Amino acid sequence: MPYINEVEKSLLAQPEARFPASPFYEGPEAPCRFEAEVYNCVVRGTIPEKIDGTYYRCMPDALWAPLYQDDVFINGDGAIGAVRIKNGHADFKQKFVRTEKFLIERAARQSVFGKYRNRYSDDPRVKHQVHSTANTHIIHYEKQLLALKEDSKPYALDPDTLDTKGIINPNLDYMYQSSDLELLGLYDFHGQYSAPTFTAHPKVDPSSGDLITMGYEAKGDNTTDVVYYLFDKDGRKLEECWFKAPYVGMMHDMAATDKWIVFILPPLQTTTVEAMEKGAKHFAWAEDKPLTFGILPRRNPKPEDIKWFRYKNAFYGHTGNAFDGADGCVYLDAPLTYCNKFWFFPPLGQDPLTTPSSKPPPGQVTSHYVRWKFDPNATQPFVEPQELINVDGEMPKVDDRYATKPYTNLFLAMADPDASQAPVGGMYNAIARCDINTGKVVHWAAGPDTALHEVAFIPRAADAPEGDGYLVTIANRRDKMLSSILVLDTDKISSGPIAIIELPFRLRNGIHGSWVPSEELLEDKDFCDMSGITEAIRREFEGTTVNVVLS
Ligand code: V55
Ligand code: FE
């Protein structure tokens, strides 16, 4: 009589859920595919009472087995995870963005969208306006969440229910339900944003609340057109400037200072539409292209004002921060990676698993945190970085109150510098607080079986010193096949989390997230289902503390 584990091996999953045998879809990264609500998570330790807000994050999570076996992790459907922390307690919720892809594939009960950002590889029955998976970043703007994917406009979500706005939820009290796009749940700044694409990394100027944003491939696939937009905190358009890039590539992140915008163009080049029609991936690493930067005045920019700079062939992931120098130059701080971190987009004709471009040049490290200097009056286009922090890390975060301004503190997800082996599955397993002026690093490593993600920073108080407060991040415990949310004190990074919010399930590797303080959230709607709880029941327990007797 065969035991269950033997039987299971002999029975294949149904085709629509038979995921490829690849590290993107197996074991600790197997798709989760669920929506969830956990009221009052189990918390170990103590969450400081002052922490009051919600941490939102995006997680690509393939709901359906991909049409193509070589599909990539970053093509997963956008699942929004949210943990609301109040009075030392934590409630968790997760919901998928109701993208057109989600709705059409749910109707089909299978995958019908094709490869990552290759609309020509979709099932011919797919009739859609928007290809977005809404899986990269989630920000709070104009009293709503915007779920971002750089190939499309943002999807707007309710910050309490995580419901996607628009036609799929016609009962929502939706302020701007006016245009066709808004009926689909998309946000286009009340008709002011005409480009089809919107970066996953807009910046917010903390002094004004201005939203600084851009789109690339802004006149369609493989177009060199780039558009810069500036909006005020209430959604009014202040600037719009269209210009052309020297080549088309994954302009994933950007940077801004008080006076300048920095556009970043790494050598992940876009393939031609003809190649995409024949099934090519959207991007291919170009060994002959330099990492390229463009600076444009933040106010009153003209297309001819864009000034381009270039370095060698190298990879740029994410911006730490940028600021104006007293010398009139623009400074940009970011990790610099000496190989193609997106190995799954190899040079044309090469195998993703063996391509040399995915390994750092012999004798060199993977990445460093560096500073770039752009002189608006420079007469030659070459730039060389200066090393600030000698650690291998990414997903840089600064205290948002210092974004676009000079700063000192940097938080990074990094590889444990003391570990003999690489972190599990190529993921980071440590987090660091760095002083960019002295190069000093204080870190905590979670151990060999845990993947740690990007952190979010929470100031200890509104007037706390820069970088003083708490960090939240998600830990994927591969030893337990469970995930938890960690809270660390920035004063005591190296002793590890002060609180661990336990989830009774496993999440996948996530991308980016945002901390939103409660006072910025518009309505005090229930986050978890509290229906059926009357005022009388509530009053019964008001102001009381339950003394749990443990014997
Ligand atoms: C990134 C992630 C994306 C993407 C492009 O982290 C770049 C970088 C989750 O999707 O589409
Ligand atoms: Fe990113």
GROMACS .gro file of N, CA, C and O in nm, residues 259-344:
model
  344
  259LYS      N    1   1.632   7.020  -0.750
  259LYS     CA    2   1.642   7.090  -0.879
  259LYS      C    3   1.643   7.000  -1.001
  259LYS      O    4   1.618   7.047  -1.111
  260TRP      N    5   1.678   6.872  -0.983
  260TRP     CA    6   1.704   6.786  -1.099
  260TRP      C    7   1.630   6.652  -1.090
  260TRP      O    8   1.602   6.602  -0.981
  261ILE      N    9   1.607   6.595  -1.207
  261ILE     CA   10   1.558   6.458  -1.217
  261ILE      C   11   1.669   6.377  -1.283
  261ILE      O   12   1.732   6.424  -1.377
  262VAL      N   13   1.694   6.256  -1.232
  262VAL     CA   14   1.793   6.168  -1.295
  262VAL      C   15   1.719   6.048  -1.354
  262VAL      O   16   1.641   5.981  -1.285
  263PHE      N   17   1.743   6.023  -1.483
  263PHE     CA   18   1.687   5.907  -1.552
  263PHE      C   19   1.798   5.803  -1.566
  263PHE      O   20   1.913   5.840  -1.595
  264ILE      N   21   1.766   5.679  -1.542
  264ILE     CA   22   1.869   5.574  -1.540
  264ILE      C   23   1.836   5.469  -1.644
  264ILE      O   24   1.726   5.413  -1.645
  265LEU      N   25   1.932   5.444  -1.731
  265LEU     CA   26   1.913   5.353  -1.843
  265LEU      C   27   2.022   5.246  -1.841
  265LEU      O   28   2.133   5.269  -1.886
  266PRO      N   29   1.993   5.129  -1.782
  266PRO     CA   30   2.092   5.022  -1.779
  266PRO      C   31   2.090   4.940  -1.908
  266PRO      O   32   1.994   4.949  -1.985
  267PRO      N   33   2.196   4.862  -1.931
  267PRO     CA   34   2.204   4.789  -2.059
  267PRO      C   35   2.113   4.667  -2.071
  267PRO      O   36   2.147   4.573  -2.140
  268LEU      N   37   1.998   4.668  -2.007
  268LEU     CA   38   1.897   4.565  -2.032
  268LEU      C   39   1.813   4.618  -2.146
  268LEU      O   40   1.713   4.688  -2.125
  269GLN      N   41   1.855   4.586  -2.266
  269GLN     CA   42   1.798   4.649  -2.385
  269GLN      C   43   1.667   4.583  -2.426
  269GLN      O   44   1.651   4.462  -2.415
  270THR      N   45   1.577   4.666  -2.477
  270THR     CA   46   1.450   4.614  -2.528
  270THR      C   47   1.472   4.553  -2.666
  270THR      O   48   1.540   4.613  -2.750
  271THR      N   49   1.415   4.435  -2.687
  271THR     CA   50   1.427   4.371  -2.818
  271THR      C   51   1.328   4.437  -2.915
  271THR      O   52   1.237   4.508  -2.873
  272THR      N   53   1.345   4.412  -3.043
  272THR     CA   54   1.257   4.476  -3.140
  272THR      C   55   1.117   4.415  -3.136
  272THR      O   56   1.099   4.301  -3.090
  273VAL      N   57   1.020   4.489  -3.186
  273VAL     CA   58   0.884   4.438  -3.192
  273VAL      C   59   0.879   4.312  -3.280
  273VAL      O   60   0.812   4.214  -3.246
  274GLU      N   61   0.955   4.313  -3.389
  274GLU     CA   62   0.958   4.195  -3.478
  274GLU      C   63   1.008   4.073  -3.402
  274GLU      O   64   0.952   3.964  -3.414
  275ALA      N   65   1.113   4.093  -3.320
  275ALA     CA   66   1.166   3.980  -3.242
  275ALA      C   67   1.062   3.936  -3.139
  275ALA      O   68   1.041   3.815  -3.118
  276MET      N   69   0.996   4.031  -3.075
  276MET     CA   70   0.894   3.995  -2.976
  276MET      C   71   0.779   3.918  -3.042
  276MET      O   72   0.727   3.823  -2.986
  277GLU      N   73   0.744   3.961  -3.164
  277GLU     CA   74   0.638   3.890  -3.236
  277GLU      C   75   0.676   3.745  -3.263
  277GLU      O   76   0.591   3.657  -3.268
  278LYS      N   77   0.808   3.723  -3.275
  278LYS     CA   78   0.855   3.585  -3.297
  278LYS      C   79   0.878   3.513  -3.164
  278LYS      O   80   0.931   3.401  -3.163
  279GLY      N   81   0.846   3.578  -3.053
  279GLY     CA   82   0.854   3.510  -2.923
  279GLY      C   83   0.971   3.550  -2.836
  279GLY      O   84   0.993   3.491  -2.730
  280ALA      N   85   1.050   3.650  -2.877
  280ALA     CA   86   1.165   3.691  -2.795
  280ALA      C   87   1.118   3.750  -2.663
  280ALA      O   88   1.006   3.801  -2.652
  281LYS      N   89   1.206   3.744  -2.563
  281LYS     CA   90   1.178   3.813  -2.437
  281LYS      C   91   1.183   3.964  -2.461
  281LYS      O   92   1.249   4.010  -2.554
  282HIS      N   93   1.117   4.039  -2.375
  282HIS     CA   94   1.113   4.184  -2.392
  282HIS      C   95   1.253   4.247  -2.381
  282HIS      O   96   1.285   4.342  -2.451
  283PHE      N   97   1.335   4.192  -2.289
  283PHE     CA   98   1.468   4.249  -2.265
  283PHE      C   99   1.578   4.148  -2.293
  283PHE      O  100   1.559   4.027  -2.273
  284ALA      N  101   1.694   4.198  -2.334
  284ALA     CA  102   1.814   4.116  -2.347
  284ALA      C  103   1.933   4.201  -2.304
  284ALA      O  104   1.942   4.320  -2.339
  285TRP      N  105   2.021   4.141  -2.225
  285TRP     CA  106   2.140   4.214  -2.180
  285TRP      C  107   2.227   4.251  -2.301
  285TRP      O  108   2.253   4.166  -2.386
  286ALA      N  109   2.266   4.378  -2.310
  286ALA     CA  110   2.347   4.423  -2.424
  286ALA      C  111   2.489   4.449  -2.374
  286ALA      O  112   2.514   4.546  -2.302
  287GLU      N  113   2.581   4.361  -2.412
  287GLU     CA  114   2.719   4.371  -2.362
  287GLU      C  115   2.793   4.494  -2.417
  287GLU      O  116   2.894   4.535  -2.363
  288ASP      N  117   2.737   4.552  -2.524
  288ASP     CA  118   2.804   4.668  -2.586
  288ASP      C  119   2.744   4.801  -2.542
  288ASP      O  120   2.783   4.906  -2.591
  289LYS      N  121   2.647   4.799  -2.450
  289LYS     CA  122   2.583   4.924  -2.409
  289LYS      C  123   2.634   4.968  -2.272
  289LYS      O  124   2.650   4.887  -2.181
  290PRO      N  125   2.657   5.100  -2.255
  290PRO     CA  126   2.700   5.149  -2.124
  290PRO      C  127   2.581   5.175  -2.033
  290PRO      O  128   2.471   5.204  -2.081
  291LEU      N  129   2.604   5.164  -1.902
  291LEU     CA  130   2.507   5.215  -1.806
  291LEU      C  131   2.500   5.366  -1.829
  291LEU      O  132   2.603   5.434  -1.827
  292THR      N  133   2.379   5.418  -1.852
  292THR     CA  134   2.361   5.554  -1.899
  292THR      C  135   2.271   5.632  -1.803
  292THR      O  136   2.177   5.574  -1.746
  293PHE      N  137   2.301   5.758  -1.784
  293PHE     CA  138   2.221   5.844  -1.695
  293PHE      C  139   2.184   5.972  -1.769
  293PHE      O  140   2.265   6.024  -1.846
  294GLY      N  141   2.065   6.024  -1.745
  294GLY     CA  142   2.027   6.152  -1.803
  294GLY      C  143   1.977   6.245  -1.694
  294GLY      O  144   1.904   6.202  -1.605
  295ILE      N  145   2.021   6.372  -1.698
  295ILE     CA  146   1.968   6.468  -1.600
  295ILE      C  147   1.883   6.573  -1.672
  295ILE      O  148   1.916   6.617  -1.782
  296LEU      N  149   1.774   6.610  -1.607
  296LEU     CA  150   1.677   6.705  -1.664
  296LEU      C  151   1.635   6.798  -1.551
  296LEU      O  152   1.611   6.752  -1.438
  297PRO      N  153   1.624   6.930  -1.577
  297PRO     CA  154   1.577   7.019  -1.470
  297PRO      C  155   1.438   6.975  -1.422
  297PRO      O  156   1.354   6.936  -1.503
  298ARG      N  157   1.417   6.981  -1.291
  298ARG     CA  158   1.289   6.937  -1.235
  298ARG      C  159   1.176   7.032  -1.275
  298ARG      O  160   1.064   6.990  -1.296
  299ARG      N  161   1.209   7.163  -1.285
  299ARG     CA  162   1.106   7.260  -1.321
  299ARG      C  163   1.135   7.324  -1.456
  299ARG      O  164   1.250   7.344  -1.491
  300ASN      N  165   1.030   7.352  -1.532
  300ASN     CA  166   1.040   7.409  -1.667
  300ASN      C  167   1.136   7.334  -1.760
  300ASN      O  168   1.217   7.397  -1.829
  301PRO      N  169   1.132   7.202  -1.762
  301PRO     CA  170   1.226   7.132  -1.850
  301PRO      C  171   1.182   7.138  -1.996
  301PRO      O  172   1.061   7.144  -2.024
  302LYS      N  173   1.280   7.142  -2.086
  302LYS     CA  174   1.253   7.133  -2.231
  302LYS      C  175   1.318   7.003  -2.279
  302LYS      O  176   1.420   6.963  -2.223
  303PRO      N  177   1.265   6.942  -2.385
  303PRO     CA  178   1.322   6.815  -2.432
  303PRO      C  179   1.473   6.826  -2.459
  303PRO      O  180   1.546   6.731  -2.434
  304GLU      N  181   1.517   6.942  -2.507
  304GLU     CA  182   1.660   6.955  -2.540
  304GLU      C  183   1.748   6.975  -2.415
  304GLU      O  184   1.871   6.975  -2.425
  305ASP      N  185   1.687   6.991  -2.298
  305ASP     CA  186   1.765   7.009  -2.174
  305ASP      C  187   1.826   6.879  -2.123
  305ASP      O  188   1.915   6.881  -2.038
  306ILE      N  189   1.777   6.765  -2.169
  306ILE     CA  190   1.827   6.639  -2.115
  306ILE      C  191   1.975   6.624  -2.151
  306ILE      O  192   2.015   6.645  -2.265
  307LYS      N  193   2.056   6.593  -2.047
  307LYS     CA  194   2.201   6.580  -2.068
  307LYS      C  195   2.241   6.439  -2.026
  307LYS      O  196   2.214   6.397  -1.913
  308TRP      N  197   2.302   6.364  -2.118
  308TRP     CA  198   2.333   6.222  -2.093
  308TRP      C  199   2.477   6.201  -2.049
  308TRP      O  200   2.568   6.269  -2.096
  309PHE      N  201   2.494   6.105  -1.957
  309PHE     CA  202   2.626   6.065  -1.908
  309PHE      C  203   2.638   5.915  -1.923
  309PHE      O  204   2.535   5.846  -1.924
  310ARG      N  205   2.760   5.864  -1.932
  310ARG     CA  206   2.771   5.718  -1.937
  310ARG      C  207   2.894   5.664  -1.866
  310ARG      O  208   2.993   5.733  -1.847
  311TYR      N  209   2.878   5.538  -1.826
  311TYR     CA  210   2.982   5.461  -1.758
  311TYR      C  211   3.008   5.339  -1.843
  311TYR      O  212   2.979   5.339  -1.962
  312LYS      N  213   3.060   5.231  -1.783
  312LYS     CA  214   3.086   5.107  -1.857
  312LYS      C  215   2.958   5.023  -1.862
  312LYS      O  216   2.855   5.061  -1.810
  313ASN      N  217   2.971   4.904  -1.916
  313ASN     CA  218   2.864   4.806  -1.916
  313ASN      C  219   2.847   4.754  -1.772
  313ASN      O  220   2.935   4.686  -1.718
  314ALA      N  221   2.739   4.792  -1.706
  314ALA     CA  222   2.716   4.752  -1.566
  314ALA      C  223   2.567   4.763  -1.536
  314ALA      O  224   2.492   4.826  -1.611
  315PHE      N  225   2.526   4.703  -1.426
  315PHE     CA  226   2.383   4.692  -1.391
  315PHE      C  227   2.349   4.791  -1.279
  315PHE      O  228   2.424   4.805  -1.183
  316TYR      N  229   2.237   4.856  -1.294
  316TYR     CA  230   2.185   4.945  -1.189
  316TYR      C  231   2.051   4.889  -1.144
  316TYR      O  232   1.964   4.865  -1.227
  317GLY      N  233   2.037   4.868  -1.017
  317GLY     CA  234   1.909   4.818  -0.966
  317GLY      C  235   1.824   4.932  -0.915
  317GLY      O  236   1.733   4.980  -0.982
  318HIS      N  237   1.856   4.979  -0.793
  318HIS     CA  238   1.769   5.076  -0.726
  318HIS      C  239   1.843   5.195  -0.670
  318HIS      O  240   1.959   5.185  -0.630
  319THR      N  241   1.772   5.304  -0.664
  319THR     CA  242   1.825   5.429  -0.613
  319THR      C  243   1.820   5.429  -0.460
  319THR      O  244   1.718   5.392  -0.401
  320GLY      N  245   1.931   5.471  -0.398
  320GLY     CA  246   1.929   5.498  -0.254
  320GLY      C  247   1.871   5.637  -0.231
  320GLY      O  248   1.762   5.654  -0.177
  321ASN      N  249   1.944   5.738  -0.280
  321ASN     CA  250   1.895   5.876  -0.266
  321ASN      C  251   1.975   5.964  -0.363
  321ASN      O  252   2.075   5.921  -0.420
  322ALA      N  253   1.929   6.086  -0.380
  322ALA     CA  254   1.999   6.184  -0.463
  322ALA      C  255   1.979   6.321  -0.399
  322ALA      O  256   1.884   6.341  -0.323
  323PHE      N  257   2.072   6.412  -0.428
  323PHE     CA  258   2.060   6.546  -0.370
  323PHE      C  259   2.144   6.644  -0.450
  323PHE      O  260   2.232   6.604  -0.528
  324ASP      N  261   2.117   6.773  -0.433
  324ASP     CA  262   2.195   6.878  -0.499
  324ASP      C  263   2.316   6.912  -0.413
  324ASP      O  264   2.301   6.932  -0.292
  325GLY      N  265   2.431   6.921  -0.476
  325GLY     CA  266   2.550   6.963  -0.403
  325GLY      C  267   2.561   7.114  -0.402
  325GLY      O  268   2.504   7.182  -0.488
  326ALA      N  269   2.638   7.167  -0.305
  326ALA     CA  270   2.662   7.311  -0.299
  326ALA      C  271   2.739   7.357  -0.424
  326ALA      O  272   2.737   7.475  -0.460
  327ASP      N  273   2.805   7.261  -0.493
  327ASP     CA  274   2.884   7.292  -0.613
  327ASP      C  275   2.799   7.294  -0.740
  327ASP      O  276   2.852   7.302  -0.851
  328GLY      N  277   2.667   7.281  -0.726
  328GLY     CA  278   2.579   7.283  -0.843
  328GLY      C  279   2.569   7.148  -0.914
  328GLY      O  280   2.499   7.136  -1.014
  329CYS      N  281   2.642   7.048  -0.861
  329CYS     CA  282   2.635   6.915  -0.924
  329CYS      C  283   2.521   6.832  -0.864
  329CYS      O  284   2.471   6.861  -0.755
  330VAL      N  285   2.482   6.730  -0.936
  330VAL     CA  286   2.376   6.639  -0.892
  330VAL      C  287   2.444   6.512  -0.842
  330VAL      O  288   2.525   6.453  -0.914
  331TYR      N  289   2.412   6.470  -0.721
  331TYR     CA  290   2.471   6.349  -0.663
  331TYR      C  291   2.365   6.240  -0.652
  331TYR      O  292   2.254   6.265  -0.607
  332LEU      N  293   2.403   6.120  -0.694
  332LEU     CA  294   2.312   6.006  -0.694
  332LEU      C  295   2.383   5.889  -0.626
  332LEU      O  296   2.492   5.850  -0.667
  333ASP      N  297   2.324   5.834  -0.521
  333ASP     CA  298   2.383   5.722  -0.448
  333ASP      C  299   2.300   5.596  -0.472
  333ASP      O  300   2.176   5.599  -0.457
  334ALA      N  301   2.367   5.487  -0.505
  334ALA     CA  302   2.295   5.364  -0.538
  334ALA      C  303   2.390   5.245  -0.539
  334ALA      O  304   2.510   5.264  -0.562
  335PRO      N  305   2.338   5.123  -0.520
  335PRO     CA  306   2.424   5.007  -0.542
  335PRO      C  307   2.458   4.997  -0.690
  335PRO      O  308   2.374   5.026  -0.777
  336LEU      N  309   2.582   4.958  -0.718
  336LEU     CA  310   2.627   4.934  -0.855
  336LEU      C  311   2.664   4.787  -0.864
  336LEU      O  312   2.742   4.737  -0.783
  337THR      N  313   2.607   4.718  -0.961
  337THR     CA  314   2.631   4.574  -0.974
  337THR      C  315   2.713   4.550  -1.100
  337THR      O  316   2.682   4.603  -1.206
  338TYR      N  317   2.818   4.469  -1.084
  338TYR     CA  318   2.916   4.452  -1.192
  338TYR      C  319   2.882   4.335  -1.285
  338TYR      O  320   2.968   4.284  -1.354
  339CYS      N  321   2.755   4.291  -1.280
  339CYS     CA  322   2.711   4.185  -1.372
  339CYS      C  323   2.559   4.202  -1.391
  339CYS      O  324   2.498   4.287  -1.327
  340ASN      N  325   2.502   4.119  -1.477
  340ASN     CA  326   2.358   4.130  -1.503
  340ASN      C  327   2.279   4.057  -1.397
  340ASN      O  328   2.264   3.935  -1.401
  341LYS      N  329   2.227   4.132  -1.301
  341LYS     CA  330   2.147   4.070  -1.195
  341LYS      C  331   2.023   4.002  -1.252
  341LYS      O  332   1.971   3.908  -1.192
  342PHE      N  333   1.974   4.052  -1.365
  342PHE     CA  334   1.859   3.990  -1.431
  342PHE      C  335   1.909   3.889  -1.535
  342PHE      O  336   1.887   3.902  -1.654
  343TRP      N  337   1.980   3.786  -1.482
  343TRP     CA  338   2.039   3.681  -1.566
  343TRP      C  339   1.935   3.613  -1.654
  343TRP      O  340   1.969   3.555  -1.757
  344PHE      N  341   1.809   3.620  -1.612
  344PHE     CA  342   1.702   3.556  -1.691
  344PHE      C  343   1.666   3.636  -1.816
  344PHE      O  344   1.582   3.594  -1.895
   0.00000   0.00000   0.00000
